[in-house]
Amino acid sequence: MTSVGIPRILRALGAPALLVVACLASAAAWAANPVPWQLNMTPGVTETSTDVHQLHMIMLWICVVIGIVVFGVMFVAMFRFRKSKGAVAAKWSHSTKLEAAWTIIPVLILIGSAWPATRVLVKMADTSESEMTVKITGYQWKWRYEYVDYFGKSTGVNFVSSLEAQSNRVRQLGSGLDPHGVKAGEFASYLLDVDKPLVLPAGVKVRFVLTADDVIHAWWVPALGWKQDAIPGMINSTWTKVDQPGVYRGQCAELCGKDHGFMPIVVKVVPKPEFEQWLAGQAPAPAAATAATASTTAPQG
Amino acid sequence: MAHAAVHDDHHADHDHHAAPQGFLARWVYATNHKDIGTLYLVFALLMFFVGGSMAMVIRAELFQPGMQLVQPEFFNEMTTMHALIMIFGAVMPAFVGLGNWMIPLQVGAPDMALPRMNNLSFWILPFAFTLLLSTLFMPGAGPQGGWTLYPPLSMQGGHSTAFVIFAIHLMGISSIMGAINIIATILNMRAPGLDLLKMPIFVWSWLITAFLLIAVMPVLAGAVTMLLTDKYFGTSFFNAAGGGDPVMFQHIFWFFGHPEVYIMILPAFGIVSEIIPTFARKPLFGYQAMIYAIASIAFLSFIVWAHHMFTVGMPLGGELYFMYATMLIAVPTGVKVFNWVTTMWEGSMTFETPMLFALAFVILFTIGGFSGLMLAIVPADFQYHDTYFVVAHFHYVLVTGAVFAIMAGAYYWLPKWCGNMYSERWGKIHFWSSVISVNVLFFPQHFLGLAGMPRRIPDYNVAFADFNMISSIGGFWFGASQLIFVGVIIHAVYYSKQRATQQVWEGARGLEWTVPSPAPHHTFSTPPVIDDSKLAHGDVTH
Amino acid sequence: MAQTQGAYYVPHGSSWPIVAAIGMFLTVTGAAHWMNGDTGLLAQPLMFLGIGIVVFMFFGWFGSVIRESVAGLYNNQVDVSFRMGMMWFIFSEVMFFAAFFGALFYARMLSVPWLGGEGHGVLTNAFLWKDFTPAWPTNGPGNVGGAFETIPAWGIPLLNTLLLLASGVTITLAHHALRAGHRRALVLWLAATILLGAVFLYYQVHEYAEAYGHLNLTLGSGVYGSTFFMLTGFHGMHVTLGVIMLTVILFRCLKGHFTRDNHFGFEAVAWYWHFVDVVWLGLFVFVYVL
Ligand code: HEA
Ligand code: HEA
Ligand code: CUA
Ligand SMILES: [Cu+2]
């Protein structure tokens, strides 16, 4: 195994001290992509992801507060009512009032948290008024992107995106190559980089329709705030709108065979004019390739 | 009289009060609930180590980024097998073992209701797991599609698919028969005067669990049977081109799968509800509420299954319904947690090893429950789903929940089983080593998930390196700690000089503490006379 | 040694369970090898060996139970345990069928309409299966298994329904006869039940032959064929088992095993038969008529 091992163990053991610092750092520099020592979900780069992050924080705090109360009482009990301190056991074992209280209060808390969750979910489900459609097809172990239409015009652009070559070399069993050495610019991009990213225009509501050609996959870019399964023979739809140009990374999130860990997703969001220029420069792919995606499900067996 | 008419071809044992002589007669032809309970428990421990070793392979590969030890295919096999073995081979048999040992003792019955079927329930298991494990050595290797066996992926397996499915069928038959036996024992074999609402909570929890088992194991059998015919006989249940739907499998699977996770926690609730009153020397708070809570959880477990499938693209109404229903489970579960804490209040507590594990259970299970509640929030689950956040959630409820409760129960009842006290010192060392390491193992997985690490991957981006390494260190440490557990058990059974008293624990109440330690081979050959004031919950009249 | 201890009865150890476990293990191991296309001793021969052992085990195990029962070793409590065991076993069977009915309802009410673009499925239809209009029966947008015809409900299936309903009546008559101590009537009604079951099976086989031979309706006919054959097939297997059990019971009646108030073996089989009957009614309505 390896030379990087020992120092990293030492670092790992020194972790607690670093946590707080790292937590703060994570919010700043690489808001959209994972950073070492990252402790929490980031707010991401879309309205959806911000909403989701908020919901997550609400739930987290509810749990933390209830936890402090419950565990607090428990610890008080454990220290006050010890036999070794001469505590004598009481005999009571019932209280209708208490029991009613701790049935009703949680119900109220739950209603309180279901409400914002419902609001966000309804918003997320609304794919109407999207300005372009991208069809995503999962294969073992790559993604196909088809720009079905852009402001009402069909484009014919369609290509396959898979794990970039360097990561692919490094990830082979016993390659001896150092994953830390794989970089895309500043970012240590090991297993989170592709040969051809999905390019999207900033500020445009994009509808995605997802399916798969062999087994179930799931398309997930954390910075966008959702993941969605790509199911052979079925279409799922969802949407996003990213205002901030940038590179956002994700991975397949449904076990899809041996290389499930090696089918990353990269979304490159660029300003609208730049996108249009890019789109115009893409040669429409031969129709055959598109047709292949429709024949999704040969009977098994 | 009967002897001639019922001539049997094995060595009849004429002494009714001792165990049969000879390995075959005693263990293979066993009908004694204590012997069968022991068989289950030993088997479960063995499987815990087998499944745990696979977890060690997983953690070793994930120790640092880059592929160092195994091929991705093998990694997936380890993940799949680890889960199947831990769930069906370790946790469930352990609970059945505890049920076998303790339910007859707790209800004052001489044995289980159907002792020979009890034997069959157990003896199917070694064969089923031989079948399952043998797939690892087959051409085309073992199952690699995850324990959830989602098609179409699970049908890509080579020869293993049929073997795995049949192994699951066998486990299902075993579980169903075991559950039938437990229900019949509880409903039919209680000592006269031991009303349902005087039964120990552990018995109640098993009664309801057994019902869940009978209701959902056949559904799992149906689901995997359809998988089998889709792969081998050309049916189209899970094939959209034929009018089916891959997602249909997930619905059927989780209709089984969600109740299944409560099958793995309700008996744990029962055990903890026995232990806390004993060591707080105070009756369980809200006995009846505890029973209603278990029943409500069991009921709700049937109507929340699709919370495992929020990302499959269900209609909005479906997502909302399953979110609300799932959240509701927090209410009865909360009742249980609050009742445990209140039981401790104004008690007179001591902290022997079973109590330590029970207390750790209350805290750590609750943490796992909290993350479960977060997972129930659909939009948030769009982020959490299939990440290490989920892995952290279910290991908190399964390892620090189910497994800790099993260990608590083992320490609690071990003196009754073997007649000797275990080493309290080493028990405590086992506890502290486990409770610290298990948090080092699983707590960082929350961070990994939130930072974006998917589950079921053998390799990851370097940003996830640090917490993975910490988690792996915790994993090896936790695994090694379990060797202490085995040591403590072996010492207690074979070497301990300290004899256990009949009551064992000062605060213990209930029928099982009225028989000698070790419990003789046959107990309650005539029904005991029930004295309400001596029962754990007999004097709880309101 | 079997023994009745005080008020309780605890049976002695038995070698039948381990024989059962081994038999089941060999059966499924052989079946799995066979399904994977293996030939040789580990495939079909092993499977049949396993089945043989299981059958042998049933005779042996039940035989010893019967001997003990006839010897009067079982008390009332044992009887109740057996009853509970049988009831919960039947409940588990109900849930097993529920899984397949669930698949049928899911396909009819959700997946097929979605594939055809209804409700939630507009996009699925628009992007993947443009020409597919939902209907039932169907073999899906991929026309899996080719065009087929279905079995009309009002022919053989109706006849089969009547046969099973009648058999439900005859077994009840047999039970009444048993309780009234009319041995001849008991044997006659029981034999009639078996006959009705056997005729049902005959027609079921006939229907399958028709489906495969003339209608091109097979297990591979898309989701319709899958649900049709799985449901009717598993039901048919249960009827077969039921007929075998009834036959065993008939012989036991002839041997005079049952008394007017002690005949759990008979009742267990009767319950099972009623269960099989009820499942058929569900099948008739949801698989054939609707
Ligand atoms: C013993 C097993 C067990 C138990 C008990 C639970 C309990 C719960 N689980 Fe968990 N779960 C699993 C085992 C278990 N789970 C497994 C194995 C998986 C993954 C399967 C796989 O994909 O492989 C999973 C996955 C899983 C998911 C799917 C995640 C995903 O894949 O995206 C969800 C989503 O809703 C969920 C929810 C819950 C909830 C709400 C509870 C609730 O029962 C928890 C209730 C408890 C509490 C809430 C704490 C105590 C309560 C209080 C102190 C009261 C006050 C509290 C409030 C009002 C907040 N679980
Ligand atoms: C009851 C169930 C149960 C239990 C007890 C455990 C116990 C453990 N699990 Fe398990 N796990 C699951 C149920 C369970 N798990 C499920 C359902 C999944 C999902 C699978 C899927 O995705 O399909 C899963 C997946 C899963 C993963 C994710 C894999 C992936 O997504 O690819 C990981 C990774 O860390 C993991 C780790 C562990 C560890 C370290 C333990 C430890 O607690 C184990 C400790 C025990 C031992 C280690 C054995 C005893 C000791 C020895 C053998 C001594 C020798 C060892 C040393 C000296 C180190 N589990
Ligand atoms: Cu594609 Cu996982
Ligand atoms: Cu669940």
PDB file of N, CA, C and O in Angstrom, chain B residues 24 52 80 87 95 103-104 111 127 146 184 213 219 239 255 275 302 333 387 396 400 410 442 455 486 490 534:
ATOM      1  N   LEU B  24     -25.567 -35.814  18.290  1.00  0.00           N
ATOM      2  CA  LEU B  24     -26.689 -35.883  17.368  1.00  0.00           C
ATOM      3  C   LEU B  24     -28.008 -35.731  18.113  1.00  0.00           C
ATOM      4  O   LEU B  24     -28.847 -34.891  17.781  1.00  0.00           O
ATOM      5  N   GLY B  52     -19.071  -9.488   9.447  1.00  0.00           N
ATOM      6  CA  GLY B  52     -18.149  -8.444   9.910  1.00  0.00           C
ATOM      7  C   GLY B  52     -16.841  -8.495   9.159  1.00  0.00           C
ATOM      8  O   GLY B  52     -16.277  -7.455   8.812  1.00  0.00           O
ATOM      9  N   THR B  80     -22.921  -6.571  -0.829  1.00  0.00           N
ATOM     10  CA  THR B  80     -24.175  -7.312  -0.899  1.00  0.00           C
ATOM     11  C   THR B  80     -24.237  -8.407   0.160  1.00  0.00           C
ATOM     12  O   THR B  80     -25.196  -8.516   0.925  1.00  0.00           O
ATOM     13  N   ILE B  87     -28.094  -9.169   8.208  1.00  0.00           N
ATOM     14  CA  ILE B  87     -29.530  -9.061   8.457  1.00  0.00           C
ATOM     15  C   ILE B  87     -30.143 -10.434   8.694  1.00  0.00           C
ATOM     16  O   ILE B  87     -30.756 -10.689   9.733  1.00  0.00           O
ATOM     17  N   PHE B  95     -32.077 -12.640  17.447  1.00  0.00           N
ATOM     18  CA  PHE B  95     -33.340 -12.335  18.133  1.00  0.00           C
ATOM     19  C   PHE B  95     -34.184 -13.592  18.303  1.00  0.00           C
ATOM     20  O   PHE B  95     -34.810 -13.797  19.344  1.00  0.00           O
ATOM     21  N   ILE B 103     -38.603 -16.647  25.860  1.00  0.00           N
ATOM     22  CA  ILE B 103     -40.065 -16.543  25.865  1.00  0.00           C
ATOM     23  C   ILE B 103     -40.695 -17.651  26.707  1.00  0.00           C
ATOM     24  O   ILE B 103     -41.505 -17.361  27.603  1.00  0.00           O
ATOM     25  N   PRO B 104     -40.327 -18.926  26.501  1.00  0.00           N
ATOM     26  CA  PRO B 104     -40.930 -19.948  27.372  1.00  0.00           C
ATOM     27  C   PRO B 104     -40.635 -19.677  28.853  1.00  0.00           C
ATOM     28  O   PRO B 104     -41.518 -19.848  29.698  1.00  0.00           O
ATOM     29  N   ASP B 111     -41.826 -25.368  27.077  1.00  0.00           N
ATOM     30  CA  ASP B 111     -41.058 -25.343  25.837  1.00  0.00           C
ATOM     31  C   ASP B 111     -41.815 -24.484  24.837  1.00  0.00           C
ATOM     32  O   ASP B 111     -42.838 -23.892  25.158  1.00  0.00           O
ATOM     33  N   PHE B 127     -27.929 -24.501   6.114  1.00  0.00           N
ATOM     34  CA  PHE B 127     -27.960 -24.870   4.695  1.00  0.00           C
ATOM     35  C   PHE B 127     -28.171 -23.644   3.816  1.00  0.00           C
ATOM     36  O   PHE B 127     -27.523 -23.486   2.779  1.00  0.00           O
ATOM     37  N   GLY B 146     -26.251  -5.440  -4.576  1.00  0.00           N
ATOM     38  CA  GLY B 146     -26.728  -4.848  -3.335  1.00  0.00           C
ATOM     39  C   GLY B 146     -27.775  -5.751  -2.702  1.00  0.00           C
ATOM     40  O   GLY B 146     -28.397  -6.573  -3.381  1.00  0.00           O
ATOM     41  N   ALA B 184     -47.602 -18.973  18.515  1.00  0.00           N
ATOM     42  CA  ALA B 184     -48.363 -20.045  19.170  1.00  0.00           C
ATOM     43  C   ALA B 184     -47.907 -20.202  20.620  1.00  0.00           C
ATOM     44  O   ALA B 184     -48.729 -20.430  21.515  1.00  0.00           O
ATOM     45  N   LEU B 213     -43.249 -10.663  10.722  1.00  0.00           N
ATOM     46  CA  LEU B 213     -42.506 -11.644   9.931  1.00  0.00           C
ATOM     47  C   LEU B 213     -43.426 -12.464   9.046  1.00  0.00           C
ATOM     48  O   LEU B 213     -43.159 -12.660   7.857  1.00  0.00           O
ATOM     49  N   VAL B 219     -43.967 -11.964   1.174  1.00  0.00           N
ATOM     50  CA  VAL B 219     -43.931 -10.947   0.122  1.00  0.00           C
ATOM     51  C   VAL B 219     -42.536 -10.874  -0.487  1.00  0.00           C
ATOM     52  O   VAL B 219     -42.371 -10.763  -1.709  1.00  0.00           O
ATOM     53  N   ASN B 239     -39.918  -5.403 -16.585  1.00  0.00           N
ATOM     54  CA  ASN B 239     -39.393  -5.004 -17.877  1.00  0.00           C
ATOM     55  C   ASN B 239     -40.441  -4.124 -18.563  1.00  0.00           C
ATOM     56  O   ASN B 239     -41.532  -4.572 -18.895  1.00  0.00           O
ATOM     57  N   PHE B 255     -42.084  -3.138   0.465  1.00  0.00           N
ATOM     58  CA  PHE B 255     -43.243  -3.508   1.290  1.00  0.00           C
ATOM     59  C   PHE B 255     -42.817  -4.558   2.303  1.00  0.00           C
ATOM     60  O   PHE B 255     -43.328  -4.605   3.425  1.00  0.00           O
ATOM     61  N   ILE B 275     -34.253  -4.483  30.565  1.00  0.00           N
ATOM     62  CA  ILE B 275     -33.005  -4.219  31.283  1.00  0.00           C
ATOM     63  C   ILE B 275     -33.059  -2.924  32.088  1.00  0.00           C
ATOM     64  O   ILE B 275     -32.627  -2.881  33.244  1.00  0.00           O
ATOM     65  N   PHE B 302     -46.203  -0.785   7.700  1.00  0.00           N
ATOM     66  CA  PHE B 302     -46.757  -1.313   6.451  1.00  0.00           C
ATOM     67  C   PHE B 302     -47.108  -0.228   5.434  1.00  0.00           C
ATOM     68  O   PHE B 302     -47.407  -0.538   4.290  1.00  0.00           O
ATOM     69  N   THR B 333     -42.234   6.085  18.484  1.00  0.00           N
ATOM     70  CA  THR B 333     -40.854   5.790  18.879  1.00  0.00           C
ATOM     71  C   THR B 333     -40.406   6.750  19.966  1.00  0.00           C
ATOM     72  O   THR B 333     -39.713   6.371  20.913  1.00  0.00           O
ATOM     73  N   THR B 387     -26.375   7.992  -0.284  1.00  0.00           N
ATOM     74  CA  THR B 387     -25.076   8.498   0.145  1.00  0.00           C
ATOM     75  C   THR B 387     -24.714   7.850   1.474  1.00  0.00           C
ATOM     76  O   THR B 387     -25.512   7.126   2.065  1.00  0.00           O
ATOM     77  N   TYR B 396     -26.417   3.212  12.621  1.00  0.00           N
ATOM     78  CA  TYR B 396     -26.762   3.619  13.994  1.00  0.00           C
ATOM     79  C   TYR B 396     -27.952   2.819  14.513  1.00  0.00           C
ATOM     80  O   TYR B 396     -27.949   2.351  15.637  1.00  0.00           O
ATOM     81  N   THR B 400     -25.611   0.079  16.577  1.00  0.00           N
ATOM     82  CA  THR B 400     -25.769   0.568  17.953  1.00  0.00           C
ATOM     83  C   THR B 400     -27.207   0.390  18.420  1.00  0.00           C
ATOM     84  O   THR B 400     -27.504   0.578  19.589  1.00  0.00           O
ATOM     85  N   ALA B 410     -27.550 -10.450  25.791  1.00  0.00           N
ATOM     86  CA  ALA B 410     -26.650 -11.569  26.032  1.00  0.00           C
ATOM     87  C   ALA B 410     -26.000 -11.452  27.404  1.00  0.00           C
ATOM     88  O   ALA B 410     -25.950 -12.413  28.169  1.00  0.00           O
ATOM     89  N   PHE B 442     -18.910   5.136  12.601  1.00  0.00           N
ATOM     90  CA  PHE B 442     -20.087   5.555  11.837  1.00  0.00           C
ATOM     91  C   PHE B 442     -20.407   7.044  11.882  1.00  0.00           C
ATOM     92  O   PHE B 442     -21.071   7.541  10.990  1.00  0.00           O
ATOM     93  N   ARG B 455     -22.980   5.957  -1.677  1.00  0.00           N
ATOM     94  CA  ARG B 455     -22.702   4.659  -1.087  1.00  0.00           C
ATOM     95  C   ARG B 455     -22.403   3.645  -2.189  1.00  0.00           C
ATOM     96  O   ARG B 455     -22.537   3.954  -3.358  1.00  0.00           O
ATOM     97  N   VAL B 486     -16.362 -12.311  22.519  1.00  0.00           N
ATOM     98  CA  VAL B 486     -16.256 -13.767  22.443  1.00  0.00           C
ATOM     99  C   VAL B 486     -15.473 -14.292  23.634  1.00  0.00           C
ATOM    100  O   VAL B 486     -15.843 -15.295  24.260  1.00  0.00           O
ATOM    101  N   ILE B 490     -16.816 -17.049  26.351  1.00  0.00           N
ATOM    102  CA  ILE B 490     -16.141 -18.333  26.565  1.00  0.00           C
ATOM    103  C   ILE B 490     -15.700 -18.443  28.020  1.00  0.00           C
ATOM    104  O   ILE B 490     -15.880 -19.477  28.679  1.00  0.00           O
ATOM    105  N   LYS B 534     -44.697 -10.415  41.923  1.00  0.00           N
ATOM    106  CA  LYS B 534     -43.335 -10.843  41.583  1.00  0.00           C
ATOM    107  C   LYS B 534     -43.060 -10.686  40.082  1.00  0.00           C
ATOM    108  O   LYS B 534     -41.950 -10.908  39.625  1.00  0.00           O
TER     109      LYS B 534
END
